Coordinates of C-alpha atoms and ligand atoms in Angstrom, one line a residue:
X949 CA 69.2 -10.1 30.9
X950 CA 71.1 -7.3 29.0
X951 CA 69.0 -5.0 26.9
X952 CA 68.9 -5.4 23.1
X953 CA 70.6 -2.0 22.5
X954 CA 73.6 -0.9 24.6
X955 CA 72.8 2.8 23.8
X956 CA 69.2 3.8 23.9
X957 CA 67.4 4.4 20.6
X958 CA 64.9 7.2 21.0
X959 CA 61.8 8.4 19.4
X960 CA 62.9 11.9 18.3
X961 CA 66.6 11.1 17.6
X962 CA 67.7 14.1 15.5
X963 CA 68.5 13.8 11.8
X964 CA 71.9 15.3 11.2
X965 CA 72.6 15.5 7.5
X966 CA 75.7 16.9 5.8
X967 CA 77.7 17.5 8.9
X968 CA 80.7 18.9 6.9
X969 CA 78.5 21.4 5.1
X970 CA 77.0 22.5 8.4
X971 CA 80.4 23.0 10.1
X972 CA 81.7 24.9 7.0
X973 CA 78.7 27.3 7.2
X974 CA 79.2 27.8 10.9
X975 CA 82.8 28.7 10.3
X976 CA 81.7 31.3 7.7
X977 CA 79.1 32.7 10.2
X978 CA 81.8 33.1 12.8
X979 CA 84.2 34.7 10.3
X980 CA 81.4 37.1 9.2
X981 CA 80.6 38.0 12.8
X982 CA 76.9 38.2 12.0
X983 CA 75.2 35.8 14.4
X984 CA 71.5 36.7 14.5
X985 CA 69.0 39.5 13.7
X986 CA 67.7 38.4 10.3
X987 CA 71.2 37.5 8.9
X988 CA 71.9 36.2 5.4
X989 CA 71.8 32.5 6.4
X990 CA 68.3 32.9 7.9
X991 CA 67.2 34.8 4.8
X992 CA 68.5 32.0 2.5
X993 CA 66.7 29.4 4.6
X994 CA 63.5 31.4 4.4
X995 CA 63.7 31.7 0.6
X996 CA 64.5 28.0 0.1
X997 CA 61.6 26.9 2.3
X998 CA 59.1 29.4 0.7
X999 CA 60.2 28.2 -2.7
X1000 CA 60.0 24.5 -1.9
X1001 CA 56.5 24.8 -0.3
X1002 CA 55.2 27.2 -3.1
X1003 CA 54.2 29.8 -0.6
X1004 CA 54.9 33.6 -0.7
X1005 CA 56.3 34.2 2.7
X1006 CA 58.3 32.1 5.2
X1007 CA 59.2 33.9 8.4
X1008 CA 61.7 31.9 10.4
X1009 CA 61.4 31.9 14.2
X1010 CA 63.4 30.7 17.3
X1011 CA 61.0 27.8 17.9
X1012 CA 57.5 26.5 16.9
X1013 CA 55.8 27.7 20.1
X1014 CA 56.9 31.4 19.7
X1015 CA 55.9 31.1 16.0
X1016 CA 52.4 29.9 17.1
X1017 CA 52.2 32.8 19.6
X1018 CA 53.2 35.4 17.0
X1019 CA 50.9 34.0 14.4
X1020 CA 48.0 34.0 16.9
X1021 CA 48.7 37.6 17.8
X1022 CA 49.2 38.7 14.3
X1023 CA 45.8 37.1 13.3
X1024 CA 44.1 39.0 16.2
X1025 CA 42.7 35.9 17.8
X1026 CA 40.9 36.7 21.1
X1027 CA 38.4 35.1 23.5
X1028 CA 38.1 31.4 22.7
X1029 CA 39.9 29.4 20.0
X1030 CA 39.0 25.8 19.1
X1031 CA 41.9 23.3 19.1
X1032 CA 42.3 19.6 19.5
X1033 CA 43.2 18.3 22.9
X1034 CA 45.1 15.5 21.1
X1035 CA 48.2 17.4 20.3
X1036 CA 51.5 18.5 21.9
X1037 CA 50.6 20.8 24.8
X1038 CA 52.4 23.8 23.0
X1039 CA 49.3 24.2 20.8
X1040 CA 47.1 25.0 23.8
X1041 CA 49.8 26.8 25.8
X1042 CA 50.5 29.2 22.9
X1043 CA 46.9 30.4 23.3
X1044 CA 46.6 30.5 27.1
X1045 CA 50.0 32.2 27.4
X1046 CA 48.3 35.2 25.7
X1047 CA 45.1 35.1 27.8
X1048 CA 43.1 33.2 25.1
X1049 CA 41.0 30.2 26.1
X1050 CA 41.8 27.0 24.2
X1051 CA 38.5 25.1 23.7
X1052 CA 39.1 21.5 23.0
X1053 CA 37.2 19.7 20.3
X1054 CA 37.2 16.0 19.7
X1055 CA 39.0 14.1 16.9
X1056 CA 38.2 11.6 14.2
X1057 CA 39.6 8.3 15.6
X1058 CA 40.6 7.2 12.1
X1059 CA 42.8 10.3 11.3
X1060 CA 43.6 11.6 14.9
X1061 CA 42.8 15.0 13.5
X1062 CA 40.0 17.4 14.4
X1063 CA 36.5 16.2 13.6
X1064 CA 34.7 19.1 11.8
X1065 CA 31.3 18.1 13.4
X1066 CA 32.9 18.3 16.9
X1067 CA 34.4 21.7 16.0
X1068 CA 30.9 23.0 15.2
X1069 CA 29.7 21.8 18.5
X1070 CA 32.2 23.9 20.4
X1071 CA 31.6 27.3 18.7
X1072 CA 30.2 30.0 21.0
X1073 CA 29.8 33.8 20.6
X1074 CA 33.3 34.2 22.1
X1075 CA 35.0 32.0 19.5
X1076 CA 37.4 33.9 17.3
X1077 CA 39.3 31.1 15.5
X1078 CA 40.3 27.5 14.9
X1079 CA 43.7 26.0 15.0
X1080 CA 43.8 22.8 13.1
X1081 CA 46.8 20.5 13.8
X1082 CA 48.2 18.3 11.0
X1083 CA 48.9 15.5 13.6
X1084 CA 51.7 13.1 12.6
X1085 CA 52.0 15.1 9.4
X1086 CA 48.6 13.9 8.2
X1087 CA 46.6 16.9 6.9
X1088 CA 43.8 18.1 9.1
X1089 CA 40.4 18.4 7.2
X1090 CA 41.5 21.7 5.7
X1091 CA 38.5 22.3 3.4
X1092 CA 35.9 21.3 6.0
X1093 CA 37.5 23.6 8.6
X1094 CA 37.8 26.4 6.1
X1095 CA 34.1 26.1 5.3
X1096 CA 33.2 26.3 9.1
X1097 CA 35.5 29.3 9.5
X1098 CA 33.9 31.0 6.5
X1099 CA 30.4 30.2 7.7
X1100 CA 31.0 31.7 11.2
X1101 CA 33.4 34.4 10.3
X1102 CA 36.3 32.8 12.2
X1103 CA 40.1 32.9 11.5
X1104 CA 41.7 29.6 10.6
X1105 CA 45.3 28.7 11.0
X1106 CA 47.2 25.5 11.3
X1107 CA 49.8 24.0 13.6
X1108 CA 51.9 22.2 11.0
X1109 CA 54.7 21.3 13.5
X1110 CA 54.8 17.7 12.2
X1111 CA 54.0 18.3 8.6
X1112 CA 57.1 19.6 6.9
X1113 CA 57.4 17.8 3.5
X1114 CA 53.7 16.6 3.6
X1115 CA 50.9 17.5 1.3
X1116 CA 47.1 17.9 1.2
X1117 CA 45.3 17.2 -2.0
X1118 CA 48.7 17.3 -3.8
X1119 CA 49.7 20.8 -2.5
X1120 CA 52.4 21.3 0.1
X1121 CA 51.2 21.9 3.6
X1122 CA 52.3 25.5 4.4
X1123 CA 49.8 27.1 2.0
X1124 CA 46.5 26.6 3.9
X1125 CA 44.4 28.7 6.2
X1126 CA 45.6 32.3 7.0
X1127 CA 49.0 30.8 7.9
X1128 CA 50.7 27.6 9.0
X1129 CA 53.2 27.1 11.7
X1130 CA 56.1 24.7 11.5
X1131 CA 58.4 23.4 14.3
X1132 CA 62.0 22.7 13.3
X1133 CA 62.9 21.3 16.7
X1134 CA 65.7 18.8 17.0
X1135 CA 63.2 15.9 17.2
X1136 CA 61.4 16.8 13.9
X1137 CA 61.8 15.3 10.5
X1138 CA 63.5 18.5 9.4
X1139 CA 65.3 20.3 12.1
X1140 CA 67.3 23.5 12.8
X1141 CA 68.2 22.3 16.3
X1142 CA 65.6 24.7 17.8
X1143 CA 63.5 26.7 15.4
X1144 CA 60.2 27.1 13.6
X1145 CA 58.6 29.2 10.9
X1146 CA 55.3 30.7 9.8
X1147 CA 54.3 30.5 6.2
X1148 CA 51.6 32.5 4.6
X1149 CA 50.5 34.0 1.3
X1150 CA 49.1 37.1 3.1
X1151 CA 51.5 40.1 2.6
X1152 CA 50.1 42.1 5.5
X1153 CA 50.1 39.2 7.9
X1154 CA 53.7 38.4 6.9
X1155 CA 54.8 42.0 7.5
X1156 CA 53.1 42.1 10.9
X1157 CA 54.8 38.8 12.0
X1158 CA 58.2 40.1 10.8
X1159 CA 57.8 43.1 13.0
X1160 CA 56.5 41.1 16.0
X1161 CA 59.5 38.7 15.6
X1162 CA 61.9 41.7 16.2
X1163 CA 60.4 43.8 18.9
X1164 CA 58.3 45.8 16.4
X1165 CA 61.4 47.5 14.9
X1166 CA 61.0 49.1 11.5
X1167 CA 64.6 50.4 11.0
X1168 CA 66.9 51.8 13.5
X1169 CA 65.3 53.4 16.6
X1170 CA 61.8 53.1 15.1
X1171 CA 59.4 50.8 16.8
X1172 CA 55.9 50.8 15.2
X1173 CA 54.4 47.7 16.8
X1174 CA 54.4 45.7 20.0
X1175 CA 56.7 42.8 19.6
X1176 CA 58.9 40.1 21.1
X1177 CA 62.1 38.3 20.3
X1178 CA 61.2 35.4 18.0
X1179 CA 64.3 35.5 15.8
X1180 CA 66.1 32.4 14.5
X1181 CA 69.9 32.5 14.9
X1182 CA 72.3 32.1 12.0
X1183 CA 73.8 28.8 13.3
X1184 CA 70.3 27.2 13.5
X1185 CA 69.6 28.4 9.9
X1186 CA 72.9 26.8 8.8
X1187 CA 71.7 23.5 10.3
X1188 CA 68.4 24.0 8.4
X1189 CA 70.2 24.5 5.1
X1190 CA 72.4 21.4 5.6
X1191 CA 69.4 19.4 6.6
X1192 CA 67.3 20.6 3.7
X1193 CA 69.9 19.2 1.3
X1194 CA 69.6 15.7 2.9
X1195 CA 65.8 15.8 3.5
X1196 CA 64.8 13.5 0.7
X1197 CA 67.2 10.8 2.0
X1198 CA 65.7 11.2 5.5
X1199 CA 62.2 10.7 4.2
X1200 CA 63.3 7.7 2.2
X1201 CA 64.8 6.1 5.3
X1202 CA 61.7 6.9 7.3
X1203 CA 59.5 5.4 4.7
X1204 CA 61.5 2.2 4.4
X1205 CA 61.4 1.8 8.2
X1206 CA 57.7 2.5 8.2
X1207 CA 57.1 -0.3 5.7
X1208 CA 59.4 -2.6 7.6
X1209 CA 57.4 -2.0 10.8
X1210 CA 54.1 -2.6 9.0
X1211 CA 55.4 -6.0 7.7
X1212 CA 57.1 -7.0 11.0
X1213 CA 54.1 -6.2 13.1
X1214 CA 51.5 -7.6 10.8
X1215 CA 49.1 -10.2 12.2
X1216 CA 49.7 -9.4 15.9
X1217 CA 46.2 -9.2 17.4
X1218 CA 45.2 -5.7 18.4
X1219 CA 48.3 -4.0 16.9
X1220 CA 47.8 -1.6 14.0
X1221 CA 50.4 0.6 12.4
X1222 CA 48.9 3.9 11.1
X1223 CA 49.4 4.0 7.4
X1224 CA 49.9 7.3 5.5
X1225 CA 47.8 8.1 2.5
X1226 CA 49.9 6.9 -0.5
X1227 CA 48.5 9.6 -2.9
X1228 CA 49.9 12.4 -0.7
X1229 CA 53.5 13.3 0.0
X1230 CA 54.6 12.4 3.6
X1231 CA 57.7 12.7 5.7
X1232 CA 56.9 9.3 7.4
X1233 CA 58.5 10.7 10.6
X1234 CA 56.1 9.3 13.2
X1235 CA 55.6 5.5 13.4
X1236 CA 52.3 5.5 15.3
X1237 CA 51.0 2.2 16.5
X1238 CA 47.5 1.6 18.0
X1239 CA 47.2 -1.1 20.7
X1240 CA 43.6 -1.9 21.2
X1241 CA 41.6 -4.1 23.6
X1242 CA 42.0 -7.2 21.5
X1243 CA 45.8 -7.1 22.1
X1244 CA 46.7 -9.5 24.9
X1245 CA 49.2 -7.1 26.3
X1246 CA 48.4 -3.6 27.5
X1247 CA 50.0 -0.6 25.7
X1248 CA 51.8 0.5 28.8
X1249 CA 53.3 -3.0 29.4
X1250 CA 54.6 -3.0 25.8
X1251 CA 56.2 0.4 26.4
X1252 CA 57.8 -0.8 29.7
X1253 CA 59.2 -3.8 27.9
X1254 CA 60.7 -1.7 25.1
X1255 CA 62.2 0.7 27.6
X1256 CA 63.8 -2.2 29.5
X1257 CA 65.5 -3.0 26.2
X1258 CA 66.7 0.6 25.7
X1259 CA 64.1 1.4 23.1
X1260 CA 62.5 4.6 24.2
X1261 CA 59.0 4.4 22.6
X1262 CA 56.6 7.2 23.7
X1263 CA 52.9 7.5 24.2
X1264 CA 52.5 10.8 22.5
X1265 CA 50.3 12.8 23.2
X1266 CA 48.8 11.0 26.3
X1267 CA 46.9 12.0 28.3
X1268 CA 45.6 14.8 26.0
X1269 CA 46.0 18.6 26.8
X1270 CA 42.6 18.7 28.6
X1271 CA 44.1 16.4 31.3
X1272 CA 47.2 18.6 31.8
X1273 CA 47.6 21.8 33.8
X1274 CA 46.1 24.3 33.9
X1275 CA 43.3 22.9 31.6
X1276 CA 42.3 20.0 33.9
X1277 CA 41.6 22.4 36.7
X1278 CA 40.0 25.1 34.6
X1279 CA 37.8 22.7 32.6
X1280 CA 37.4 19.6 34.7
X1281 CA 34.5 18.3 32.6
X1282 CA 36.1 18.9 29.2
X1283 CA 36.5 15.1 28.8
X1284 CA 32.7 14.7 28.4
X1285 CA 33.1 16.2 24.9
X1286 CA 36.2 14.3 24.1
X1287 CA 35.4 10.6 24.0
X1288 CA 37.5 9.8 20.9
X1289 CA 40.5 11.7 22.3
X1290 CA 40.3 9.8 25.5
X1291 CA 40.0 6.4 23.7
X1292 CA 42.9 7.2 21.2
X1293 CA 45.1 8.4 24.1
X1294 CA 44.8 4.9 25.7
X1295 CA 45.9 3.1 22.5
X1296 CA 48.8 5.1 20.9
X1297 CA 52.4 4.2 21.1
X1298 CA 55.1 5.9 18.9
X1299 CA 58.1 3.9 17.9
X1300 CA 61.6 5.1 16.9
X1301 CA 62.3 6.1 13.3
X1302 CA 65.0 7.8 11.3
X1303 CA 68.6 6.6 11.0
X1304 CA 68.2 3.5 13.2
X1305 CA 71.0 0.9 13.8
X1306 CA 70.7 -2.0 11.4
X1307 CA 68.1 -4.6 12.4
X1308 CA 66.3 -2.2 14.8
X1309 CA 62.9 -2.6 13.4
X1310 CA 63.1 -6.4 13.5
X1311 CA 64.4 -6.4 17.1
X1312 CA 61.6 -4.0 18.2
X1313 CA 59.0 -6.1 16.4
X1314 CA 60.3 -9.3 17.9
X1315 CA 60.0 -7.8 21.4
X1316 CA 56.4 -6.8 20.7
X1317 CA 55.5 -10.0 19.0
X1318 CA 57.0 -12.2 21.8
X1319 CA 55.0 -10.4 24.4
X1320 CA 51.7 -10.2 22.5
X1321 CA 52.2 -13.7 21.1
X1322 CA 53.0 -15.4 24.5
X1323 CA 50.3 -13.5 26.3
X1324 CA 47.9 -14.6 23.5
X1325 CA 48.6 -18.3 24.2
X1326 CA 48.2 -18.1 28.0
Ligands
T4K1501 N1 52.9 21.8 18.0 C1 53.1 20.5 18.0 C2 52.0 19.6 17.4 C3 54.3 20.0 18.4 O1 54.5 18.6 18.3 C4 55.3 20.8 18.9 C5 56.6 20.3 19.4 C6 55.1 22.2 19.0 C7 53.8 22.7 18.5 C8 56.0 23.2 19.5 O2 57.2 23.3 18.7 P1 58.6 23.7 19.4 O3 58.4 25.0 20.2 O4 59.1 22.6 20.3 O5 59.5 24.0 18.2 C9 59.5 17.0 22.1 C10 59.9 18.3 21.4 O6 60.6 19.1 22.4 C11 58.8 19.1 20.8 O7 59.4 20.0 19.9 C12 57.9 18.3 20.0 N2 56.7 19.0 19.6 C13 57.4 17.1 20.9 C14 56.5 16.2 20.1 O8 58.5 16.4 21.3 P2 59.3 16.2 24.5 O9 58.9 16.8 25.8 O10 58.8 14.9 24.1 O11 60.9 16.2 24.4 P3 62.0 15.1 25.1 O12 63.0 15.9 25.7 O13 61.3 14.1 25.9 O14 62.6 14.5 23.7 C15 61.8 13.7 22.9 C16 62.7 12.5 22.4 O15 63.7 12.9 21.6 C17 63.4 11.7 23.6 O16 63.2 10.3 23.3 C18 64.8 12.1 23.5 C19 65.0 12.5 22.0 N3 66.0 13.5 21.7 C20 65.6 14.8 22.1 C21 66.5 15.8 21.8 C22 66.1 17.2 22.1 C23 67.2 13.2 21.2 O17 67.5 12.0 20.9 N4 68.1 14.2 21.0 C24 67.8 15.5 21.2 O18 68.6 16.4 20.9 O19 59.0 17.2 23.4

């Protein structure tokens, strides 16, 4: 049988808005012969993002992982830092790459975000901080984590890689903790091809991160800080400006697909589409489906069937960082403290979203329903 889609439709297909405006800006960048090193297009993107999020500083970076590393260093994190295992592995790697031990705390199975009680259990005399992750763009328990950080004298920052355009208690994500880190990777709701940014209201922290992003240079020939190369290039910033202009339309398309998925998958036993809180702003980028034991088909069999039809669903972020290298060798018993992470990792399937070909949601739902439905009868 031929697949439903001739060309694959992926989770993570990039949103490319305003292609003409992007090309126009690229031509201007080439004419100006200023390609990188804090150029005018990067500065314009930083101002627009800071303004739209209502935060004092936005420091654009070459990607979200380097942005995390720079933020971690600028905050002075050391020893152990508490993170979820249920996240993309970059959250943990950004710590271990700098000789800091990521300590994995369990999640709340309803939100997929850190469980504050589990965070408390993982604090030791070596803990210097907490990195909350706003997974799927749903805010981590910001206030509860801040209270724990204040009580124990820990630094708190957020991995907001998924959360551009999302809010917590009505305020844009990007303003919480000591700083927040975005990824603008091609696969994100808002992308600069590769890219990322740290946002903060702390002047000193912002200054330190700007220095670290550019080898520690403070003017010609004067280095006053250790640093690396974390700079965003002008062409990526041009992509960002073009995509910012079309961001509302992307969110609207995502949301409409999300609603269509909820309707089309309703009533299938053991299938639940995660719903985003309607009182908050959300980018609706990730369509996250949980397949539990009452579904007659296993999650992995559903994914295999979708792949056979050129629908490249994913089981993000299976199996959890603690079961990836080097963490599974370093902490072979970490799973004992992560029962909810392990359970959620077995249930989750992420479906394609964004500018999908017409009728995609219905076709995808039909495949899932036909498998779950027929297996149900047998
Ligand atoms: N923290 C969190 C919570 C994150 O999710 C991420 C990144 C980070 C930190 C680090 O930020 P960055 O340093 O990446 O800025 C992808 C992305 O590479 C990664 O950025 C993202 N999270 C993660 C969730 O997804 P993979 O390993 O799944 O990528 P890959 O190559 O399998 O592509 C994903 C899907 O997107 C595929 O179905 C193909 C499709 N795709 C991808 C690209 C690049 C396209 O259709 N077109 C494209 O151009 O990590």
